[in-house]
PDB file of C-alpha atoms and ligand atoms in Angstrom:
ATOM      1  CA  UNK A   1      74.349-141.480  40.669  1.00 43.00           C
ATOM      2  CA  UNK A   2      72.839-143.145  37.897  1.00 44.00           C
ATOM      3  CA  UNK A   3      76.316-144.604  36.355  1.00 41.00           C
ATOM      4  CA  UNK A   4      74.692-146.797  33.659  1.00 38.00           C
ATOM      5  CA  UNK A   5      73.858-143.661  32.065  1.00 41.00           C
ATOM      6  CA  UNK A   6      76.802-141.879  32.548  1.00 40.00           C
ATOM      7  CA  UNK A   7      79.419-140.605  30.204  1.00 36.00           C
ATOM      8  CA  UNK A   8      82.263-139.500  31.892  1.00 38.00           C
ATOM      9  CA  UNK A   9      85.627-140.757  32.897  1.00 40.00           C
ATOM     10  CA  UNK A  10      85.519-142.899  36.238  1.00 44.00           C
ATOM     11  CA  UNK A  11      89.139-142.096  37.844  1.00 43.00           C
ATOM     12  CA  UNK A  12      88.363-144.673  40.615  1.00 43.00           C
ATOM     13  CA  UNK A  13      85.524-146.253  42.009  1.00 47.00           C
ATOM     14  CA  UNK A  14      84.702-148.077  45.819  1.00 47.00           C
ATOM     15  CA  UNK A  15      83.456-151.374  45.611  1.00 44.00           C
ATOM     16  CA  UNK A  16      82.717-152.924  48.751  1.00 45.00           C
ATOM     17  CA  UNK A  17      83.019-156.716  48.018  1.00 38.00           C
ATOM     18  CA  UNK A  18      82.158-159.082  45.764  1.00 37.00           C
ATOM     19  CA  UNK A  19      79.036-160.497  46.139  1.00 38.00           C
ATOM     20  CA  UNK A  20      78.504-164.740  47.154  1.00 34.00           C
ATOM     21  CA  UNK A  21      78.031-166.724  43.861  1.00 32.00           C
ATOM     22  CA  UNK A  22      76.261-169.390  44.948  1.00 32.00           C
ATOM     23  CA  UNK A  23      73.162-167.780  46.149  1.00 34.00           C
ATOM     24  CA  UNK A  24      69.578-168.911  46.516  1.00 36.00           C
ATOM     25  CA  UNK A  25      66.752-167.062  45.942  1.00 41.00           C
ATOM     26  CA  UNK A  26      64.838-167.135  49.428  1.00 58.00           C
ATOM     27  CA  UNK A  27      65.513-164.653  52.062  1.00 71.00           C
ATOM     28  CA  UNK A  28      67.240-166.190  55.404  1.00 74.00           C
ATOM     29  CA  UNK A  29      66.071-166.112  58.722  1.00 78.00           C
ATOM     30  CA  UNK A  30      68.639-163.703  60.553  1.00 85.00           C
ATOM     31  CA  UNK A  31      68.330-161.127  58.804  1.00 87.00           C
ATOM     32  CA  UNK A  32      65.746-159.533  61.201  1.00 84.00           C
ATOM     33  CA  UNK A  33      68.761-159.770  63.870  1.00 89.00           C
ATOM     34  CA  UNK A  34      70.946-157.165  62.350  1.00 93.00           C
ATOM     35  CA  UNK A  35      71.103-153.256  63.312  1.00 94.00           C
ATOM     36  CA  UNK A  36      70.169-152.636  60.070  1.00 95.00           C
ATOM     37  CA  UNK A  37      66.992-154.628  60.062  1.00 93.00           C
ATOM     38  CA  UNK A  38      64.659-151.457  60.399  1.00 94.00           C
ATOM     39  CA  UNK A  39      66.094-150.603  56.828  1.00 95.00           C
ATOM     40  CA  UNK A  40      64.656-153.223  55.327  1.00 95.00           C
ATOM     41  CA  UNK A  41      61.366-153.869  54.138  1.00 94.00           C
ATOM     42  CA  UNK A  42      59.334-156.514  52.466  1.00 92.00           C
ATOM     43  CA  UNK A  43      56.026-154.630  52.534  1.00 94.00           C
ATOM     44  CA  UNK A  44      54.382-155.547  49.263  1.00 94.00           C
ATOM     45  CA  UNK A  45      53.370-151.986  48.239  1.00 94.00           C
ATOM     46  CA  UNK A  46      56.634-150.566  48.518  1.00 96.00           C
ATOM     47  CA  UNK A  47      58.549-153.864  46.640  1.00 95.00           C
ATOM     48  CA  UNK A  48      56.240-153.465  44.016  1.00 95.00           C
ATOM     49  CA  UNK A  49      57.412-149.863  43.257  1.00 94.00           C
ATOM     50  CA  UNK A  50      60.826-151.083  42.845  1.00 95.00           C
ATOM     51  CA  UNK A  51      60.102-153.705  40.289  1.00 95.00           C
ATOM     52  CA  UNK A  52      60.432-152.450  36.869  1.00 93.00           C
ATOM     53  CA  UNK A  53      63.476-150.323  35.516  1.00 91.00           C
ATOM     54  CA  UNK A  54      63.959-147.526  32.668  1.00 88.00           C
ATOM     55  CA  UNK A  55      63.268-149.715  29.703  1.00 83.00           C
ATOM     56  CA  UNK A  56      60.107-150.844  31.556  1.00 88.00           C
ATOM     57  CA  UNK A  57      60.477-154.554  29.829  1.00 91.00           C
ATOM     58  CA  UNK A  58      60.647-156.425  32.939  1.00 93.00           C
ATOM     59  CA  UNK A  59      58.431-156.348  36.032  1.00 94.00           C
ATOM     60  CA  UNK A  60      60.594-158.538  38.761  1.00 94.00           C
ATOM     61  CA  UNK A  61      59.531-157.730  42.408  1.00 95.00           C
ATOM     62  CA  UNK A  62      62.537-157.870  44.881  1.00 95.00           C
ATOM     63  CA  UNK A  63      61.808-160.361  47.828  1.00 93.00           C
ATOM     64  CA  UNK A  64      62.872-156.931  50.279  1.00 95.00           C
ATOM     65  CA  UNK A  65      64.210-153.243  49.546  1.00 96.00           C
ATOM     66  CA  UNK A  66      67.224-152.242  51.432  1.00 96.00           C
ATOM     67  CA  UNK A  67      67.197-148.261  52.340  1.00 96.00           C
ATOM     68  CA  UNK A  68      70.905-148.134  53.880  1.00 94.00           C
ATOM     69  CA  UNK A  69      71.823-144.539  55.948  1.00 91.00           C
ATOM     70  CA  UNK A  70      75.543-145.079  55.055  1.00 88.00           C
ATOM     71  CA  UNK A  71      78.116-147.259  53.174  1.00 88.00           C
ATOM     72  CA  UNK A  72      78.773-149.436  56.284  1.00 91.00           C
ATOM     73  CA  UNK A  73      75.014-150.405  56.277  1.00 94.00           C
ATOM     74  CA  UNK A  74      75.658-152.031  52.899  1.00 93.00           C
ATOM     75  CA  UNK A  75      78.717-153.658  53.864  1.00 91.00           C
ATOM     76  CA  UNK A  76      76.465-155.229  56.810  1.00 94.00           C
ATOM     77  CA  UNK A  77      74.056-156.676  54.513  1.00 94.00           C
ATOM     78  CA  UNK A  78      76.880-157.912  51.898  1.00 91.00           C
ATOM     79  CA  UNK A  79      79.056-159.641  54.306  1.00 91.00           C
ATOM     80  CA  UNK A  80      75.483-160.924  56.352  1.00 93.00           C
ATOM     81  CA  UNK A  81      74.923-162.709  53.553  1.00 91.00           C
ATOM     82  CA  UNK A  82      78.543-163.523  52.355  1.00 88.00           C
ATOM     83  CA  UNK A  83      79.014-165.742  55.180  1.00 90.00           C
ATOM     84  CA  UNK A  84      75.263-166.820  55.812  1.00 89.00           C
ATOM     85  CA  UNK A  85      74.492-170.410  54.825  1.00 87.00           C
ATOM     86  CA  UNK A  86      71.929-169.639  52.973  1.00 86.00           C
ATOM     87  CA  UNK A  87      73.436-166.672  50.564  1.00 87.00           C
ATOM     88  CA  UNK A  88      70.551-164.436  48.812  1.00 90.00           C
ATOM     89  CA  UNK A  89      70.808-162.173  46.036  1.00 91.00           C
ATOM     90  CA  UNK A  90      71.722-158.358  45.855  1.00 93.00           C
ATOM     91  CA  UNK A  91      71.455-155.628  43.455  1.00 93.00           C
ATOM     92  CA  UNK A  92      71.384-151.922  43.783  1.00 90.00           C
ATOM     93  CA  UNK A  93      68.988-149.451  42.566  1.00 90.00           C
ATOM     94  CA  UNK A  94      69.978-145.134  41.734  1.00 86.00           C
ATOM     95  CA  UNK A  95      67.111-143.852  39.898  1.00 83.00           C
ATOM     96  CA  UNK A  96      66.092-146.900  38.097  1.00 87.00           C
ATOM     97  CA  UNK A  97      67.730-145.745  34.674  1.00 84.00           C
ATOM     98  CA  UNK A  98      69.009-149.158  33.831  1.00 85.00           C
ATOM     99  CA  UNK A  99      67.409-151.377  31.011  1.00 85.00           C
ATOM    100  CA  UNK A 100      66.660-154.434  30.358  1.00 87.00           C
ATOM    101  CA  UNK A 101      65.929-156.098  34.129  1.00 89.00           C
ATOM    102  CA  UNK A 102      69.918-155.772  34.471  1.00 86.00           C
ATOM    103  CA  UNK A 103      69.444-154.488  38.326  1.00 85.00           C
ATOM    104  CA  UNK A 104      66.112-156.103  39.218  1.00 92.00           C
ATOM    105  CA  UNK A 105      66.973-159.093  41.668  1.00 92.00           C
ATOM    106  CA  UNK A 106      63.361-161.034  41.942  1.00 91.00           C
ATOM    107  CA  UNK A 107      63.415-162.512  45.556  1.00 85.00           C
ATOM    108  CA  UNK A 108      66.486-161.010  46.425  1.00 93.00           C
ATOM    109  CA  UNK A 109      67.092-158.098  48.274  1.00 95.00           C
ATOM    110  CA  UNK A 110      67.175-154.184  46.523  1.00 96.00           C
ATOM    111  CA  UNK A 111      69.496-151.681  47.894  1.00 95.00           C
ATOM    112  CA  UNK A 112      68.061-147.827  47.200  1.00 94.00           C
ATOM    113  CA  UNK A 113      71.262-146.115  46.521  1.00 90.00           C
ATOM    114  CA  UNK A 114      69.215-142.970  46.810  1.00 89.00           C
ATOM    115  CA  UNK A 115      68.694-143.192  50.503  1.00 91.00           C
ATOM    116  CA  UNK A 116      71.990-142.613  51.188  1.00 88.00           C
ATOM    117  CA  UNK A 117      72.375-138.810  49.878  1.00 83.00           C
ATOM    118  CA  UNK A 118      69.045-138.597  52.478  1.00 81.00           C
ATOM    119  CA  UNK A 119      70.794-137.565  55.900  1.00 73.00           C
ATOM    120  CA  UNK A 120      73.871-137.028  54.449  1.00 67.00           C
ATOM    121  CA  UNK A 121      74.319-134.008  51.884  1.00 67.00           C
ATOM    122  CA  UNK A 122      78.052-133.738  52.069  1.00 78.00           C
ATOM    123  CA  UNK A 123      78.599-136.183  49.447  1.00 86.00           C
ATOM    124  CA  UNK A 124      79.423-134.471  46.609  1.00 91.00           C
ATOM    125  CA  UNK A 125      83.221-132.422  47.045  1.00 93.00           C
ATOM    126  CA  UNK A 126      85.291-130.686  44.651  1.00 95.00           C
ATOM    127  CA  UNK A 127      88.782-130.728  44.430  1.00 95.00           C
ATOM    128  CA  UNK A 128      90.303-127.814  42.634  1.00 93.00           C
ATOM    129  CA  UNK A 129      94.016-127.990  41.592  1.00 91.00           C
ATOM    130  CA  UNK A 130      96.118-128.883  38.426  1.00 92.00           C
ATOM    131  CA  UNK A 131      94.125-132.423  38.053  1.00 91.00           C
ATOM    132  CA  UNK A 132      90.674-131.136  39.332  1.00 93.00           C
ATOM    133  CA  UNK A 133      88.448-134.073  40.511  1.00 94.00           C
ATOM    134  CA  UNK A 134      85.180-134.682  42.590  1.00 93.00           C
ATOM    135  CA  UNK A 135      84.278-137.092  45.109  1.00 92.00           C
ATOM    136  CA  UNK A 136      80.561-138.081  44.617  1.00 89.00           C
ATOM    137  CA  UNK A 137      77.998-140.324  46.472  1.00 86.00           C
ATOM    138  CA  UNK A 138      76.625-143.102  44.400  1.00 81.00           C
ATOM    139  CA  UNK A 139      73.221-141.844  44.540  1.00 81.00           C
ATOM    140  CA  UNK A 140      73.727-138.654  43.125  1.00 85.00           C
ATOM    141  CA  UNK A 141      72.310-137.088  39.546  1.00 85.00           C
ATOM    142  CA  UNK A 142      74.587-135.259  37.300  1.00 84.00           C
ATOM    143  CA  UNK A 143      72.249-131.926  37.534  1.00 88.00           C
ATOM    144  CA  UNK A 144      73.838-132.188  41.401  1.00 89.00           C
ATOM    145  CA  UNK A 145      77.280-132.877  40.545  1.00 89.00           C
ATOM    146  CA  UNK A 146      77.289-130.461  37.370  1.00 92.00           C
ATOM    147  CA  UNK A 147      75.657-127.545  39.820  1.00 92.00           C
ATOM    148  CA  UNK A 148      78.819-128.245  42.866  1.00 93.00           C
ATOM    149  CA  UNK A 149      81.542-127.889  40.381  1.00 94.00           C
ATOM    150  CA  UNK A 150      80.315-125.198  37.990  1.00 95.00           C
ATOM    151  CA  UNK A 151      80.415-122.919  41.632  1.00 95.00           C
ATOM    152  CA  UNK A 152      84.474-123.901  41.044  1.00 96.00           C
ATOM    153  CA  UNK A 153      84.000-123.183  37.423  1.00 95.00           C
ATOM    154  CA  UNK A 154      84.550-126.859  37.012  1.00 95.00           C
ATOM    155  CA  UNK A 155      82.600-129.397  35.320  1.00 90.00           C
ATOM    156  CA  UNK A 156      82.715-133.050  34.184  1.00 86.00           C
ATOM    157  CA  UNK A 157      84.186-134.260  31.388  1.00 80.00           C
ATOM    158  CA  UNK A 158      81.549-135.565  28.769  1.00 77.00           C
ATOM    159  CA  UNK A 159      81.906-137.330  25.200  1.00 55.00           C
ATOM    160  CA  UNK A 160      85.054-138.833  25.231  1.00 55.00           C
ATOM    161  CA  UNK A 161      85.275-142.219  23.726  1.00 57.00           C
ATOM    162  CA  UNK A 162      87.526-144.144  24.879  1.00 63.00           C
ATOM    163  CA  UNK A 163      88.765-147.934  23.965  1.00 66.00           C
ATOM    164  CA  UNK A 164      89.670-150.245  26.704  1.00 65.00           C
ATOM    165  CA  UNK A 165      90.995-153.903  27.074  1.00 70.00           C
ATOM    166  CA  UNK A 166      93.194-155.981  29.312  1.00 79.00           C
ATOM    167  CA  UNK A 167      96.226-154.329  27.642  1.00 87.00           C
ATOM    168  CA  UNK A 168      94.686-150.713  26.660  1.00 80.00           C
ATOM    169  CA  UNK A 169      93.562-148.478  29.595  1.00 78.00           C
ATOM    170  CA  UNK A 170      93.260-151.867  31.431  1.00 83.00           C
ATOM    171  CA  UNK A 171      92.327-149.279  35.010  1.00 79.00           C
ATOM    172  CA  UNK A 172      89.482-148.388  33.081  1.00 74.00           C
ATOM    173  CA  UNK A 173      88.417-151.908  32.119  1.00 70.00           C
ATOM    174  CA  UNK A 174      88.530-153.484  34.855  1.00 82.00           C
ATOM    175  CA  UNK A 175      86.470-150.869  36.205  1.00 76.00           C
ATOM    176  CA  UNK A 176      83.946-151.484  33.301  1.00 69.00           C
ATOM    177  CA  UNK A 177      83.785-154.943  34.176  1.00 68.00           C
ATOM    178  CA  UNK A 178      82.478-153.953  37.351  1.00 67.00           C
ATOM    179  CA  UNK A 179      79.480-151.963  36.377  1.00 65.00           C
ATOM    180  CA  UNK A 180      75.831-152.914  36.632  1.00 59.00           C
ATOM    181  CA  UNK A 181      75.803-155.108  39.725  1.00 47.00           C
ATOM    182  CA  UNK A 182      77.343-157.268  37.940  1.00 49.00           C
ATOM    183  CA  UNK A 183      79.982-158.038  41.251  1.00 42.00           C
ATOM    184  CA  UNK A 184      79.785-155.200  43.443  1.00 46.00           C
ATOM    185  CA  UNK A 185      78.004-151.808  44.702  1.00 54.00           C
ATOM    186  CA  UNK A 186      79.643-148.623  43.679  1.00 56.00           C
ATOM    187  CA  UNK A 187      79.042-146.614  46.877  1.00 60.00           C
ATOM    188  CA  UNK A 188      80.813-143.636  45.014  1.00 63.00           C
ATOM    189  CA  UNK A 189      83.036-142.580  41.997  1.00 66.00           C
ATOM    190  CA  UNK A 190      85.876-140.278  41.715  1.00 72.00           C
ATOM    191  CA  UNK A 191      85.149-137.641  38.080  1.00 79.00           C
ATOM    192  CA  UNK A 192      87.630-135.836  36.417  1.00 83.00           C
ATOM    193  CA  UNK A 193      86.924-132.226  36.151  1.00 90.00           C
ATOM    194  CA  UNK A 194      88.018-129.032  33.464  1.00 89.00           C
ATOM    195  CA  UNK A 195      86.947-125.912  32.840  1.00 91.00           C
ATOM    196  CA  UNK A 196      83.432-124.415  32.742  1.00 90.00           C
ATOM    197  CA  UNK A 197      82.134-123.846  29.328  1.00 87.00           C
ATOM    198  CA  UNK A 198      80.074-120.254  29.686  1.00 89.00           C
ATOM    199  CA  UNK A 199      77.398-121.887  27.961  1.00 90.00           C
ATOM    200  CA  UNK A 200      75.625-125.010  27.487  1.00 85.00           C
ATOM    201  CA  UNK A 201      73.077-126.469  25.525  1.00 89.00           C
ATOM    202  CA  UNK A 202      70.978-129.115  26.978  1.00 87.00           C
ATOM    203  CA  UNK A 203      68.270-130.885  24.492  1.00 90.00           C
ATOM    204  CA  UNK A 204      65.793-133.705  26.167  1.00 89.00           C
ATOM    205  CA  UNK A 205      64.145-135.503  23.669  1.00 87.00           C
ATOM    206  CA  UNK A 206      60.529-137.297  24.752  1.00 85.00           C
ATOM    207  CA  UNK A 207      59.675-140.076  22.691  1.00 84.00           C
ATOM    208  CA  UNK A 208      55.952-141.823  22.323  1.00 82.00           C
ATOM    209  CA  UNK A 209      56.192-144.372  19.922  1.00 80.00           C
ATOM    210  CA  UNK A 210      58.821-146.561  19.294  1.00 75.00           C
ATOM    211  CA  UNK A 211      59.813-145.284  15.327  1.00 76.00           C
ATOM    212  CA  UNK A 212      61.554-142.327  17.012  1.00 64.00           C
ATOM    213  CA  UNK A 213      58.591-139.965  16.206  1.00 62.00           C
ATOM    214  CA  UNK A 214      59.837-137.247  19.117  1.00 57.00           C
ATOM    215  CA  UNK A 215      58.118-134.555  20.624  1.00 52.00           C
TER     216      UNK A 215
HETATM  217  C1  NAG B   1      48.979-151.576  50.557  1.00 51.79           C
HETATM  218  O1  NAG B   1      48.102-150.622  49.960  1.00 51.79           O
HETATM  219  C2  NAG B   1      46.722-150.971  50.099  1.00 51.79           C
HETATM  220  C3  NAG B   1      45.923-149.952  49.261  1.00 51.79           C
HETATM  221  O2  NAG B   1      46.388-148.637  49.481  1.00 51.79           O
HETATM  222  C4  NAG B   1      46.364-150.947  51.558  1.00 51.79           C
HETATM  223  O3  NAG B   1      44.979-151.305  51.726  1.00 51.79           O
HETATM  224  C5  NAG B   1      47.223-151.968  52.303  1.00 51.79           C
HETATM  225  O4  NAG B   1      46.952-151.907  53.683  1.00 51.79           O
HETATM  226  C6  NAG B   1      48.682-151.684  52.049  1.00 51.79           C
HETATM  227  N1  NAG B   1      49.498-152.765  52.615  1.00 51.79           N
HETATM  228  C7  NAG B   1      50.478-152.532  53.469  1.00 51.79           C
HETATM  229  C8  NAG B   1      51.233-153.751  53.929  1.00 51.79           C
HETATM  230  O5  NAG B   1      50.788-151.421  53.878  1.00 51.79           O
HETATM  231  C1  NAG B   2      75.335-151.294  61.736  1.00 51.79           C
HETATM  232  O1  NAG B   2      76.597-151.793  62.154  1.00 51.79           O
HETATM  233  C2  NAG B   2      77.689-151.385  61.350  1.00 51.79           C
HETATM  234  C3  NAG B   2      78.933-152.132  61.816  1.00 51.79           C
HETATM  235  O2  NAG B   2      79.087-152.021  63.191  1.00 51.79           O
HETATM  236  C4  NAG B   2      77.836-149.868  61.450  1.00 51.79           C
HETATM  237  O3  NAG B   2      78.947-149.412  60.684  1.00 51.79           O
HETATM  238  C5  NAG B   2      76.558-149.236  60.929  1.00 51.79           C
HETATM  239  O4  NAG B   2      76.629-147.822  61.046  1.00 51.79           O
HETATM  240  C6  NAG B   2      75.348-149.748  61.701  1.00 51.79           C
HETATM  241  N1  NAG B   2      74.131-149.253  61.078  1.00 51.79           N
HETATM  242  C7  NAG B   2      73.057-148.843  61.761  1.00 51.79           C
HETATM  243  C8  NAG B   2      71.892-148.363  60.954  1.00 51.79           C
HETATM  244  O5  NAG B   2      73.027-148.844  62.989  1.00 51.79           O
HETATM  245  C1  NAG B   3      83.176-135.242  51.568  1.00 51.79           C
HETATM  246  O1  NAG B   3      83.971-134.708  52.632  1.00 51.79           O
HETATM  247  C2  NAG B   3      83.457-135.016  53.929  1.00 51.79           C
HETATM  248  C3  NAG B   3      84.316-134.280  54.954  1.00 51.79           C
HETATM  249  O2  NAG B   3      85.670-134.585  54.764  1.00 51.79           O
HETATM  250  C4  NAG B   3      83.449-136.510  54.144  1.00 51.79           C
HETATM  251  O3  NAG B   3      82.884-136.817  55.388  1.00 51.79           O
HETATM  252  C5  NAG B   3      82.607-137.158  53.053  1.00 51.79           C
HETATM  253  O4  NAG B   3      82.676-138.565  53.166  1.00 51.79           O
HETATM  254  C6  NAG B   3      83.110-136.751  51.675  1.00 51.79           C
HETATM  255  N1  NAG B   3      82.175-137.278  50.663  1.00 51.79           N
HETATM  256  C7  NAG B   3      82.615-137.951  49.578  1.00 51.79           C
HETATM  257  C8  NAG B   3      81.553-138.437  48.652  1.00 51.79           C
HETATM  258  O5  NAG B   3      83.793-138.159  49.356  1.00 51.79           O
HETATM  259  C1  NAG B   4      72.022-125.257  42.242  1.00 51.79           C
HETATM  260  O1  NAG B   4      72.330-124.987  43.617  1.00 51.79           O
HETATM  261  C2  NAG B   4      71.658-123.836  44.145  1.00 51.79           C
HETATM  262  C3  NAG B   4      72.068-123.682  45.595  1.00 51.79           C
HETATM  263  O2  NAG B   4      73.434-123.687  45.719  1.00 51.79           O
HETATM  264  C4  NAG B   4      70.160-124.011  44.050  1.00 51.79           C
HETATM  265  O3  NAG B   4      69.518-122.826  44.474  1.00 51.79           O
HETATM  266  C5  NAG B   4      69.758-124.305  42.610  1.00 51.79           C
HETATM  267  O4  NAG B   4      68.375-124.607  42.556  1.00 51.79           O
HETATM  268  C6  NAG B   4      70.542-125.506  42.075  1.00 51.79           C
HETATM  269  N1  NAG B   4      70.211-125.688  40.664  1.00 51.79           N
HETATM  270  C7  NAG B   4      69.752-126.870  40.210  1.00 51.79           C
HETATM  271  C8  NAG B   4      69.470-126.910  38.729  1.00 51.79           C
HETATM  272  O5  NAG B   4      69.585-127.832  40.919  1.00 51.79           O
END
């Protein structure tokens, strides 16, 4: 799930570990010893599709991208280079919807969130109940999650602002503080649900020039 983009409430999110600050930007030797090693790649065609993000500003080509099967694959990588010598850099990628080069980690190594929904596509679940909630994988898009819980006549909650600091909803700011790669990889986020609407509307607005003229 694309969480830069996202509007909801996050009730609770799973953050592996923080990643090593003192990093360097080459990629160790080693790294072709781990199980995970036939995840990675550093095949220039394929870095080069991962190098630019939604605001298309910035064209930084990771030094590898990481296509993990499962959460534990990520952990491998994290502590691998945690307690390496030679500590690169990580960032994680959903459907490239950030801006401004926030998630693109030149020489380092790029983790495709996506990949993990791939084998796996139990990884959205609803929770129905007086405080209705759902459990969703990282990589998932809100079409996905808003299609599972309208079958409970569920759906997110959307809109809400909400003001946080160290003293006011300080859950949710500390959670805050840990978006956008900044310090760890959201592997998945718990969403508070409520009753279906029976109707939506849904507006996408195209834009091809930068005054706002929209389609
Ligand atoms: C990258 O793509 C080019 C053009 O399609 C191809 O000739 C080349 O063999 C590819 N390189 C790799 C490492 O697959
Ligand atoms: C790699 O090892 C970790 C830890 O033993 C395990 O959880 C993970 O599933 C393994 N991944 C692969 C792709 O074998
Ligand atoms: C959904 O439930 C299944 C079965 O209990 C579990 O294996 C899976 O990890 C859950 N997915 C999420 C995203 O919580
Ligand atoms: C919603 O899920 C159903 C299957 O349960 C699928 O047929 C339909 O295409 C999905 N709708 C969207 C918008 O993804």
């Amino acid at each position: 799930m694309d969480l830069s983009r996202q509007s909801s409430i996050i009730l609770s999110i799973t953050i592996l570990t923080t990643f090593a600050s003192n990093v360097k930007s080459s990629l160790p030797q080693g790294l072709q010893t781990l199980n995970i090693s036939s995840e990675i790649t550093t095949d220039p065609n394929i870095t080069a599709s991962f190098a630019t993000d939604f605001g298309n500003l910035f064209n930084r080509t990771p030094g590898a991208v990481f296509f993990p099967s499962s959460p534990n694959d990520i952990t491998t990588l994290i502590c691998f280079s945690y307690t390496s010598t030679t500590p690169f850099h990580i960032s994680q990628r959903g459907l490239g919807h950030s801006t401004y080069g926030q998630t693109l980690v030149p020489d380092g190594i790029l983790i495709d969130m996506s990949s993990l929904g791939r084998k796996n596509h139990n990884r959205i679940n609803v929770t129905n109940g007086p405080i209705p909630y759902a459990d969703v994988g990282a990589e998932q898009i809100w079409i996905d999650v808003l299609n599972a819980t309208l079958k409970h006549d569920l759906m997110p909650r959307t809109g809400e602002t909400v003001t946080c600091s160290r003293e006011s909803n300080p859950d949710l700011f500390y959670a805050v503080l840990g978006g956008l790669g900044q310090f760890g990889v959201i592997t998945r986020a718990r969403i508070a649900l409520e009753p279906a609407q029976k109707r939506v509307r849904w507006l996408e607005l195209f834009y091809t020039d930068i005054k706002g003229t929209h389609q």
